[in-house]
């Protein structure tokens, strides 16, 4: 399975992404929060792929693609992983040698599929937000990033929280024990970085993180 270096200055997102990608069978060799450190990690480890954010405090990711490819000895492929919806930036990244450009709101499944295609040597689609979807910024983008790490059952619990369900009602609706519901809800709070069910529900409603499809069995 593919080896990866992740370069992203949003540390919480990068660490969570690294954990989930390891669970998906990938080997994460390094997670770096600066562009210089990302290039150095690629030079040291020569990964199959580098997942690279666009904006760092010490530089622009799209302008470092050639440097990363050189650091990887011609082995490392670059997938841009960005919160921007910028056709010009997307085109520049691809012209500079990136094999893919994935918007962070596309979610984990789309990213995993893109990594696997790139590793197999297949073309990677340019993945942008779904048509008509508002491109989020700031805290909204953070919420969408973190929600992409929820499992299906955790998304169901979040949807029920947003609908005002309590623990017992959630357990009955999902056909599980109240202890299991509490475990899932605690995982939701941890992954979203909030401290209460009310905060989680508010975040879900404000950013449309869940819908009725999440409650389909």
Short mmCIF file of N, CA, C and O in Angstrom, two decimals, residues 95-209:
data_model
loop_
_atom_site.label_atom_id
_atom_site.label_comp_id
_atom_site.label_asym_id
_atom_site.label_seq_id
_atom_site.Cartn_x
_atom_site.Cartn_y
_atom_site.Cartn_z
N UNK A 95 -0.40 21.90 -14.03
CA UNK A 95 0.67 22.23 -14.98
C UNK A 95 2.04 22.08 -14.33
O UNK A 95 3.04 21.82 -15.02
N UNK A 96 2.10 22.23 -13.01
CA UNK A 96 3.37 22.13 -12.29
C UNK A 96 3.73 20.69 -11.95
O UNK A 96 4.80 20.45 -11.37
N UNK A 97 2.84 19.75 -12.26
CA UNK A 97 3.18 18.35 -12.07
C UNK A 97 2.38 17.60 -11.04
O UNK A 97 2.65 16.42 -10.78
N UNK A 98 1.38 18.25 -10.40
CA UNK A 98 0.51 17.52 -9.47
C UNK A 98 -0.31 16.49 -10.25
O UNK A 98 -0.68 16.73 -11.40
N UNK A 99 -0.60 15.36 -9.63
CA UNK A 99 -1.40 14.34 -10.31
C UNK A 99 -2.87 14.45 -9.93
O UNK A 99 -3.73 13.78 -10.52
N UNK A 100 -3.20 15.30 -8.95
CA UNK A 100 -4.59 15.46 -8.55
C UNK A 100 -4.77 16.72 -7.73
O UNK A 100 -3.81 17.28 -7.19
N UNK A 101 -6.01 17.17 -7.65
CA UNK A 101 -6.36 18.38 -6.90
C UNK A 101 -7.69 18.11 -6.23
O UNK A 101 -8.73 18.05 -6.88
N UNK A 102 -7.68 17.88 -4.93
CA UNK A 102 -8.86 17.43 -4.21
C UNK A 102 -9.30 18.49 -3.21
O UNK A 102 -8.51 18.92 -2.36
N UNK A 103 -10.55 18.93 -3.31
CA UNK A 103 -11.08 19.89 -2.36
C UNK A 103 -11.41 19.17 -1.06
O UNK A 103 -11.96 18.07 -1.06
N UNK A 104 -11.09 19.80 0.07
CA UNK A 104 -11.26 19.15 1.37
C UNK A 104 -12.72 18.85 1.70
O UNK A 104 -13.00 17.97 2.51
N UNK A 105 -13.65 19.57 1.10
CA UNK A 105 -15.05 19.30 1.39
C UNK A 105 -15.57 18.06 0.67
O UNK A 105 -16.70 17.64 0.91
N UNK A 106 -14.76 17.47 -0.20
CA UNK A 106 -15.20 16.27 -0.92
C UNK A 106 -15.29 15.05 0.00
O UNK A 106 -15.95 14.08 -0.34
N UNK A 107 -14.58 15.08 1.11
CA UNK A 107 -14.69 14.00 2.08
C UNK A 107 -13.62 12.94 1.94
O UNK A 107 -12.86 12.88 0.96
N UNK A 108 -13.60 12.06 2.95
CA UNK A 108 -12.55 11.05 3.05
C UNK A 108 -12.61 10.02 1.93
O UNK A 108 -11.58 9.65 1.37
N UNK A 109 -13.81 9.55 1.59
CA UNK A 109 -13.93 8.49 0.57
C UNK A 109 -13.35 8.95 -0.76
O UNK A 109 -12.65 8.19 -1.45
N UNK A 110 -13.63 10.21 -1.14
CA UNK A 110 -13.11 10.73 -2.40
C UNK A 110 -11.59 10.84 -2.36
O UNK A 110 -10.91 10.53 -3.35
N UNK A 111 -11.05 11.26 -1.23
CA UNK A 111 -9.60 11.38 -1.11
C UNK A 111 -8.93 10.02 -1.18
O UNK A 111 -7.92 9.85 -1.87
N UNK A 112 -9.47 9.05 -0.46
CA UNK A 112 -8.89 7.69 -0.48
C UNK A 112 -8.91 7.14 -1.89
O UNK A 112 -7.92 6.54 -2.35
N UNK A 113 -10.01 7.33 -2.61
CA UNK A 113 -10.10 6.85 -3.99
C UNK A 113 -9.05 7.53 -4.87
O UNK A 113 -8.41 6.88 -5.72
N UNK A 114 -8.85 8.84 -4.65
CA UNK A 114 -7.85 9.57 -5.44
C UNK A 114 -6.44 9.06 -5.15
O UNK A 114 -5.62 8.89 -6.06
N UNK A 115 -6.13 8.80 -3.88
CA UNK A 115 -4.81 8.28 -3.51
C UNK A 115 -4.58 6.92 -4.16
O UNK A 115 -3.51 6.66 -4.72
N UNK A 116 -5.58 6.06 -4.11
CA UNK A 116 -5.43 4.72 -4.68
C UNK A 116 -5.25 4.77 -6.19
O UNK A 116 -4.46 4.01 -6.76
N UNK A 117 -5.98 5.67 -6.86
CA UNK A 117 -5.82 5.81 -8.31
C UNK A 117 -4.42 6.31 -8.65
O UNK A 117 -3.77 5.82 -9.58
N UNK A 118 -3.98 7.32 -7.91
CA UNK A 118 -2.65 7.87 -8.18
C UNK A 118 -1.57 6.82 -7.95
O UNK A 118 -0.62 6.69 -8.73
N UNK A 119 -1.68 6.06 -6.88
CA UNK A 119 -0.71 5.02 -6.56
C UNK A 119 -0.67 3.94 -7.63
O UNK A 119 0.40 3.42 -7.96
N UNK A 120 -1.84 3.66 -8.21
CA UNK A 120 -1.92 2.64 -9.26
C UNK A 120 -1.47 3.18 -10.62
O UNK A 120 -1.37 2.42 -11.59
N UNK A 121 -1.21 4.49 -10.68
CA UNK A 121 -0.79 5.08 -11.94
C UNK A 121 -1.93 5.50 -12.84
O UNK A 121 -1.72 5.82 -14.02
N UNK A 122 -3.15 5.50 -12.29
CA UNK A 122 -4.31 5.89 -13.08
C UNK A 122 -4.54 7.39 -12.98
O UNK A 122 -4.13 8.03 -12.00
N UNK A 123 -5.24 7.98 -13.96
CA UNK A 123 -5.55 9.41 -13.88
C UNK A 123 -6.41 9.71 -12.66
O UNK A 123 -7.28 8.93 -12.30
N UNK A 124 -6.16 10.85 -12.05
CA UNK A 124 -6.93 11.29 -10.89
C UNK A 124 -7.81 12.45 -11.31
O UNK A 124 -7.33 13.43 -11.90
N UNK A 125 -9.09 12.35 -11.02
CA UNK A 125 -10.01 13.43 -11.36
C UNK A 125 -9.72 14.67 -10.52
O UNK A 125 -9.21 14.58 -9.41
N UNK A 126 -10.09 15.82 -11.06
CA UNK A 126 -10.00 17.05 -10.30
C UNK A 126 -11.28 17.17 -9.50
O UNK A 126 -12.36 17.33 -10.06
N UNK A 127 -11.19 17.06 -8.21
CA UNK A 127 -12.37 16.99 -7.36
C UNK A 127 -12.64 18.33 -6.70
O UNK A 127 -11.85 18.80 -5.87
N UNK A 128 -13.75 18.95 -7.08
CA UNK A 128 -14.17 20.23 -6.54
C UNK A 128 -15.44 20.03 -5.72
O UNK A 128 -16.04 18.96 -5.75
N UNK A 129 -15.89 21.06 -4.99
CA UNK A 129 -17.14 20.92 -4.26
C UNK A 129 -18.28 20.61 -5.21
O UNK A 129 -18.24 21.00 -6.38
N UNK A 130 -19.30 19.88 -4.77
CA UNK A 130 -20.44 19.58 -5.61
C UNK A 130 -21.05 20.85 -6.19
O UNK A 130 -21.05 21.90 -5.55
N UNK A 131 -21.60 20.80 -7.41
CA UNK A 131 -22.20 21.99 -8.03
C UNK A 131 -23.25 22.62 -7.14
O UNK A 131 -24.08 21.94 -6.55
N UNK A 132 -23.20 23.94 -7.05
CA UNK A 132 -24.19 24.66 -6.27
C UNK A 132 -23.90 24.73 -4.79
O UNK A 132 -24.60 25.41 -4.05
N UNK A 133 -22.88 24.04 -4.35
CA UNK A 133 -22.56 24.06 -2.92
C UNK A 133 -21.74 25.29 -2.59
O UNK A 133 -20.80 25.64 -3.30
N UNK A 134 -22.11 25.96 -1.51
CA UNK A 134 -21.35 27.12 -1.05
C UNK A 134 -19.95 26.68 -0.65
O UNK A 134 -19.77 25.70 0.07
N UNK A 135 -18.94 27.40 -1.13
CA UNK A 135 -17.57 27.09 -0.74
C UNK A 135 -17.32 27.69 0.64
O UNK A 135 -17.38 28.90 0.83
N UNK A 136 -17.07 26.86 1.66
CA UNK A 136 -16.96 27.35 3.02
C UNK A 136 -15.59 27.94 3.32
O UNK A 136 -14.62 27.69 2.63
N UNK A 137 -15.55 28.72 4.39
CA UNK A 137 -14.29 29.33 4.81
C UNK A 137 -14.19 29.27 6.32
O UNK A 137 -15.17 29.05 7.03
N UNK A 138 -12.99 29.48 6.87
CA UNK A 138 -12.78 29.63 8.29
C UNK A 138 -13.33 28.47 9.10
O UNK A 138 -13.04 27.30 8.83
N UNK A 139 -14.12 28.79 10.12
CA UNK A 139 -14.64 27.77 11.02
C UNK A 139 -15.56 26.79 10.28
O UNK A 139 -15.63 25.61 10.63
N UNK A 140 -16.30 27.29 9.28
CA UNK A 140 -17.16 26.40 8.51
C UNK A 140 -16.32 25.32 7.83
O UNK A 140 -16.69 24.15 7.81
N UNK A 141 -15.19 25.72 7.27
CA UNK A 141 -14.33 24.75 6.59
C UNK A 141 -13.75 23.77 7.60
O UNK A 141 -13.66 22.56 7.33
N UNK A 142 -13.39 24.25 8.78
CA UNK A 142 -12.88 23.35 9.82
C UNK A 142 -13.91 22.29 10.18
O UNK A 142 -13.59 21.11 10.34
N UNK A 143 -15.17 22.71 10.31
CA UNK A 143 -16.24 21.77 10.67
C UNK A 143 -16.40 20.70 9.60
O UNK A 143 -16.54 19.51 9.90
N UNK A 144 -16.37 21.10 8.34
CA UNK A 144 -16.54 20.13 7.25
C UNK A 144 -15.34 19.20 7.18
O UNK A 144 -15.49 17.99 6.96
N UNK A 145 -14.15 19.73 7.36
CA UNK A 145 -12.96 18.89 7.38
C UNK A 145 -13.08 17.80 8.44
O UNK A 145 -12.88 16.61 8.18
N UNK A 146 -13.41 18.21 9.66
CA UNK A 146 -13.44 17.27 10.77
C UNK A 146 -14.60 16.28 10.64
O UNK A 146 -14.47 15.12 11.00
N UNK A 147 -15.73 16.73 10.12
CA UNK A 147 -16.88 15.84 9.95
C UNK A 147 -16.59 14.73 8.95
O UNK A 147 -17.22 13.67 9.00
N UNK A 148 -15.64 14.95 8.05
CA UNK A 148 -15.33 13.92 7.06
C UNK A 148 -14.72 12.68 7.70
O UNK A 148 -14.67 11.61 7.09
N UNK A 149 -14.27 12.78 8.98
CA UNK A 149 -13.67 11.64 9.66
C UNK A 149 -14.68 10.82 10.45
O UNK A 149 -14.33 9.81 11.05
N UNK A 150 -15.94 11.24 10.46
CA UNK A 150 -16.96 10.48 11.18
C UNK A 150 -17.30 9.19 10.44
O UNK A 150 -17.40 9.18 9.21
N UNK A 151 -17.49 8.11 11.19
CA UNK A 151 -17.97 6.88 10.58
C UNK A 151 -19.45 7.02 10.26
O UNK A 151 -20.12 7.97 10.70
N UNK A 152 -20.00 6.06 9.51
CA UNK A 152 -21.42 6.13 9.18
C UNK A 152 -22.28 6.14 10.44
O UNK A 152 -23.25 6.90 10.54
N UNK A 153 -21.96 5.29 11.41
CA UNK A 153 -22.75 5.24 12.64
C UNK A 153 -22.63 6.55 13.42
O UNK A 153 -23.61 7.04 13.99
N UNK A 154 -21.44 7.13 13.43
CA UNK A 154 -21.26 8.41 14.11
C UNK A 154 -22.05 9.51 13.41
O UNK A 154 -22.61 10.40 14.07
N UNK A 155 -22.11 9.47 12.09
CA UNK A 155 -22.92 10.45 11.35
C UNK A 155 -24.40 10.28 11.68
O UNK A 155 -25.13 11.27 11.78
N UNK A 156 -24.82 9.03 11.84
CA UNK A 156 -26.21 8.79 12.23
C UNK A 156 -26.50 9.40 13.60
O UNK A 156 -27.54 10.03 13.81
N UNK A 157 -25.58 9.21 14.54
CA UNK A 157 -25.75 9.79 15.87
C UNK A 157 -25.77 11.32 15.81
O UNK A 157 -26.58 11.96 16.49
N UNK A 158 -24.91 11.90 14.99
CA UNK A 158 -24.90 13.35 14.85
C UNK A 158 -26.21 13.85 14.25
O UNK A 158 -26.75 14.88 14.69
N UNK A 159 -26.73 13.12 13.27
CA UNK A 159 -28.01 13.51 12.66
C UNK A 159 -29.13 13.47 13.70
O UNK A 159 -30.00 14.35 13.73
N UNK A 160 -29.11 12.45 14.56
CA UNK A 160 -30.14 12.34 15.59
C UNK A 160 -29.97 13.43 16.66
O UNK A 160 -30.96 13.97 17.17
N UNK A 161 -28.73 13.75 16.99
CA UNK A 161 -28.48 14.87 17.91
C UNK A 161 -29.06 16.16 17.34
O UNK A 161 -29.69 16.95 18.05
N UNK A 162 -28.85 16.37 16.04
CA UNK A 162 -29.37 17.58 15.39
C UNK A 162 -30.89 17.60 15.39
O UNK A 162 -31.50 18.68 15.36
N UNK A 163 -31.50 16.43 15.43
CA UNK A 163 -32.97 16.33 15.48
C UNK A 163 -33.50 16.36 16.90
O UNK A 163 -34.72 16.22 17.11
N UNK A 164 -32.62 16.49 17.89
CA UNK A 164 -33.05 16.63 19.27
C UNK A 164 -33.25 15.33 20.03
O UNK A 164 -33.84 15.33 21.11
N UNK A 165 -32.74 14.21 19.52
CA UNK A 165 -32.90 12.93 20.20
C UNK A 165 -32.01 12.86 21.44
O UNK A 165 -30.88 13.35 21.43
N UNK A 166 -32.52 12.21 22.50
CA UNK A 166 -31.72 11.90 23.67
C UNK A 166 -31.10 10.52 23.53
O UNK A 166 -31.35 9.81 22.55
N UNK A 167 -30.32 10.13 24.53
CA UNK A 167 -29.59 8.86 24.45
C UNK A 167 -30.53 7.66 24.28
O UNK A 167 -30.31 6.81 23.40
N UNK A 168 -31.56 7.56 25.10
CA UNK A 168 -32.46 6.41 25.03
C UNK A 168 -33.18 6.35 23.69
O UNK A 168 -33.31 5.27 23.09
N UNK A 169 -33.64 7.51 23.21
CA UNK A 169 -34.35 7.54 21.92
C UNK A 169 -33.41 7.18 20.77
O UNK A 169 -33.80 6.50 19.82
N UNK A 170 -32.16 7.63 20.86
CA UNK A 170 -31.18 7.29 19.82
C UNK A 170 -30.92 5.79 19.81
O UNK A 170 -30.83 5.16 18.75
N UNK A 171 -30.79 5.21 21.01
CA UNK A 171 -30.54 3.76 21.10
C UNK A 171 -31.69 2.98 20.49
O UNK A 171 -31.47 2.00 19.74
N UNK A 172 -32.92 3.41 20.76
CA UNK A 172 -34.08 2.72 20.21
C UNK A 172 -34.13 2.87 18.69
O UNK A 172 -34.40 1.90 17.97
N UNK A 173 -33.85 4.07 18.21
CA UNK A 173 -33.88 4.32 16.76
C UNK A 173 -32.83 3.50 16.03
O UNK A 173 -33.07 2.97 14.94
N UNK A 174 -31.64 3.38 16.62
CA UNK A 174 -30.53 2.69 15.96
C UNK A 174 -30.47 1.20 16.28
O UNK A 174 -29.70 0.46 15.66
N UNK A 175 -31.25 0.76 17.28
CA UNK A 175 -31.25 -0.66 17.63
C UNK A 175 -29.98 -1.09 18.34
O UNK A 175 -29.51 -2.22 18.15
N UNK A 176 -29.43 -0.20 19.15
CA UNK A 176 -28.21 -0.51 19.90
C UNK A 176 -28.43 -0.14 21.36
O UNK A 176 -29.45 0.45 21.73
N UNK A 177 -27.46 -0.46 22.21
CA UNK A 177 -27.58 -0.14 23.63
C UNK A 177 -27.27 1.34 23.88
O UNK A 177 -26.62 2.01 23.07
N UNK A 178 -27.73 1.83 25.04
CA UNK A 178 -27.42 3.21 25.41
C UNK A 178 -25.92 3.40 25.61
O UNK A 178 -25.38 4.47 25.30
N UNK A 179 -25.23 2.37 26.09
CA UNK A 179 -23.77 2.46 26.25
C UNK A 179 -23.08 2.65 24.91
O UNK A 179 -22.13 3.43 24.78
N UNK A 180 -23.58 1.95 23.89
CA UNK A 180 -23.02 2.08 22.55
C UNK A 180 -23.26 3.48 22.01
O UNK A 180 -22.37 4.09 21.39
N UNK A 181 -24.46 4.01 22.25
CA UNK A 181 -24.76 5.37 21.80
C UNK A 181 -23.81 6.37 22.47
O UNK A 181 -23.26 7.26 21.80
N UNK A 182 -23.60 6.22 23.77
CA UNK A 182 -22.70 7.14 24.47
C UNK A 182 -21.29 7.09 23.89
O UNK A 182 -20.61 8.11 23.76
N UNK A 183 -20.84 5.88 23.55
CA UNK A 183 -19.50 5.73 22.95
C UNK A 183 -19.43 6.45 21.61
O UNK A 183 -18.46 7.18 21.33
N UNK A 184 -20.46 6.28 20.78
CA UNK A 184 -20.47 6.94 19.47
C UNK A 184 -20.56 8.46 19.61
O UNK A 184 -19.87 9.20 18.89
N UNK A 185 -21.38 8.92 20.53
CA UNK A 185 -21.54 10.36 20.72
C UNK A 185 -20.23 10.97 21.22
O UNK A 185 -19.82 12.05 20.76
N UNK A 186 -19.55 10.30 22.13
CA UNK A 186 -18.27 10.81 22.60
C UNK A 186 -17.26 10.89 21.46
O UNK A 186 -16.47 11.85 21.37
N UNK A 187 -17.29 9.92 20.56
CA UNK A 187 -16.41 9.95 19.40
C UNK A 187 -16.73 11.13 18.50
O UNK A 187 -15.84 11.80 17.96
N UNK A 188 -18.03 11.43 18.35
CA UNK A 188 -18.45 12.58 17.55
C UNK A 188 -17.92 13.87 18.17
O UNK A 188 -17.35 14.72 17.46
N UNK A 189 -18.08 14.02 19.48
CA UNK A 189 -17.62 15.24 20.15
C UNK A 189 -16.11 15.40 19.99
O UNK A 189 -15.60 16.51 19.73
N UNK A 190 -15.38 14.30 20.15
CA UNK A 190 -13.92 14.34 20.04
C UNK A 190 -13.49 14.73 18.63
O UNK A 190 -12.62 15.60 18.45
N UNK A 191 -14.08 14.11 17.63
CA UNK A 191 -13.67 14.36 16.25
C UNK A 191 -14.04 15.77 15.79
O UNK A 191 -13.32 16.36 14.98
N UNK A 192 -15.16 16.30 16.29
CA UNK A 192 -15.57 17.65 15.91
C UNK A 192 -14.90 18.73 16.76
O UNK A 192 -15.01 19.91 16.46
N UNK A 193 -14.23 18.31 17.84
CA UNK A 193 -13.54 19.27 18.68
C UNK A 193 -14.49 20.13 19.50
O UNK A 193 -14.19 21.30 19.77
N UNK A 194 -15.64 19.57 19.91
CA UNK A 194 -16.60 20.31 20.73
C UNK A 194 -16.75 19.62 22.08
O UNK A 194 -16.29 18.49 22.27
N UNK A 195 -17.43 20.29 23.01
CA UNK A 195 -17.48 19.78 24.38
C UNK A 195 -18.88 19.35 24.83
O UNK A 195 -19.03 18.84 25.94
N UNK A 196 -19.89 19.56 24.00
CA UNK A 196 -21.23 19.18 24.40
C UNK A 196 -22.04 18.71 23.20
O UNK A 196 -21.72 19.03 22.05
N UNK A 197 -23.11 18.00 23.50
CA UNK A 197 -24.03 17.56 22.45
C UNK A 197 -24.68 18.75 21.76
O UNK A 197 -24.91 18.71 20.55
N UNK A 198 -24.98 19.79 22.54
CA UNK A 198 -25.59 20.98 21.96
C UNK A 198 -24.66 21.63 20.94
O UNK A 198 -25.10 22.05 19.87
N UNK A 199 -23.38 21.72 21.28
CA UNK A 199 -22.42 22.29 20.34
C UNK A 199 -22.34 21.46 19.06
O UNK A 199 -22.28 22.00 17.96
N UNK A 200 -22.33 20.14 19.22
CA UNK A 200 -22.25 19.26 18.06
C UNK A 200 -23.49 19.43 17.18
O UNK A 200 -23.38 19.53 15.94
N UNK A 201 -24.66 19.47 17.80
CA UNK A 201 -25.89 19.63 17.05
C UNK A 201 -25.93 20.98 16.33
O UNK A 201 -26.33 21.07 15.16
N UNK A 202 -25.51 22.04 17.02
CA UNK A 202 -25.49 23.36 16.42
C UNK A 202 -24.54 23.41 15.23
O UNK A 202 -24.86 23.96 14.17
N UNK A 203 -23.37 22.80 15.38
CA UNK A 203 -22.39 22.75 14.30
C UNK A 203 -22.96 22.02 13.10
O UNK A 203 -22.79 22.44 11.94
N UNK A 204 -23.65 20.91 13.35
CA UNK A 204 -24.22 20.11 12.27
C UNK A 204 -25.28 20.88 11.50
O UNK A 204 -25.32 20.85 10.27
N UNK A 205 -26.14 21.59 12.24
CA UNK A 205 -27.21 22.34 11.59
C UNK A 205 -26.67 23.54 10.82
O UNK A 205 -27.03 23.78 9.66
N UNK A 206 -25.77 24.29 11.44
CA UNK A 206 -25.25 25.51 10.81
C UNK A 206 -24.47 25.22 9.53
O UNK A 206 -24.48 26.02 8.59
N UNK A 207 -23.81 24.05 9.47
CA UNK A 207 -22.94 23.74 8.33
C UNK A 207 -23.46 22.60 7.46
O UNK A 207 -22.74 22.11 6.60
N UNK A 208 -24.72 22.18 7.70
CA UNK A 208 -25.35 21.11 6.91
C UNK A 208 -24.45 19.88 6.83
O UNK A 208 -24.21 19.32 5.75
N UNK A 209 -23.95 19.46 7.99
CA UNK A 209 -23.02 18.34 8.03
C UNK A 209 -23.70 16.99 7.85
O UNK A 209 -23.05 16.01 7.50
#
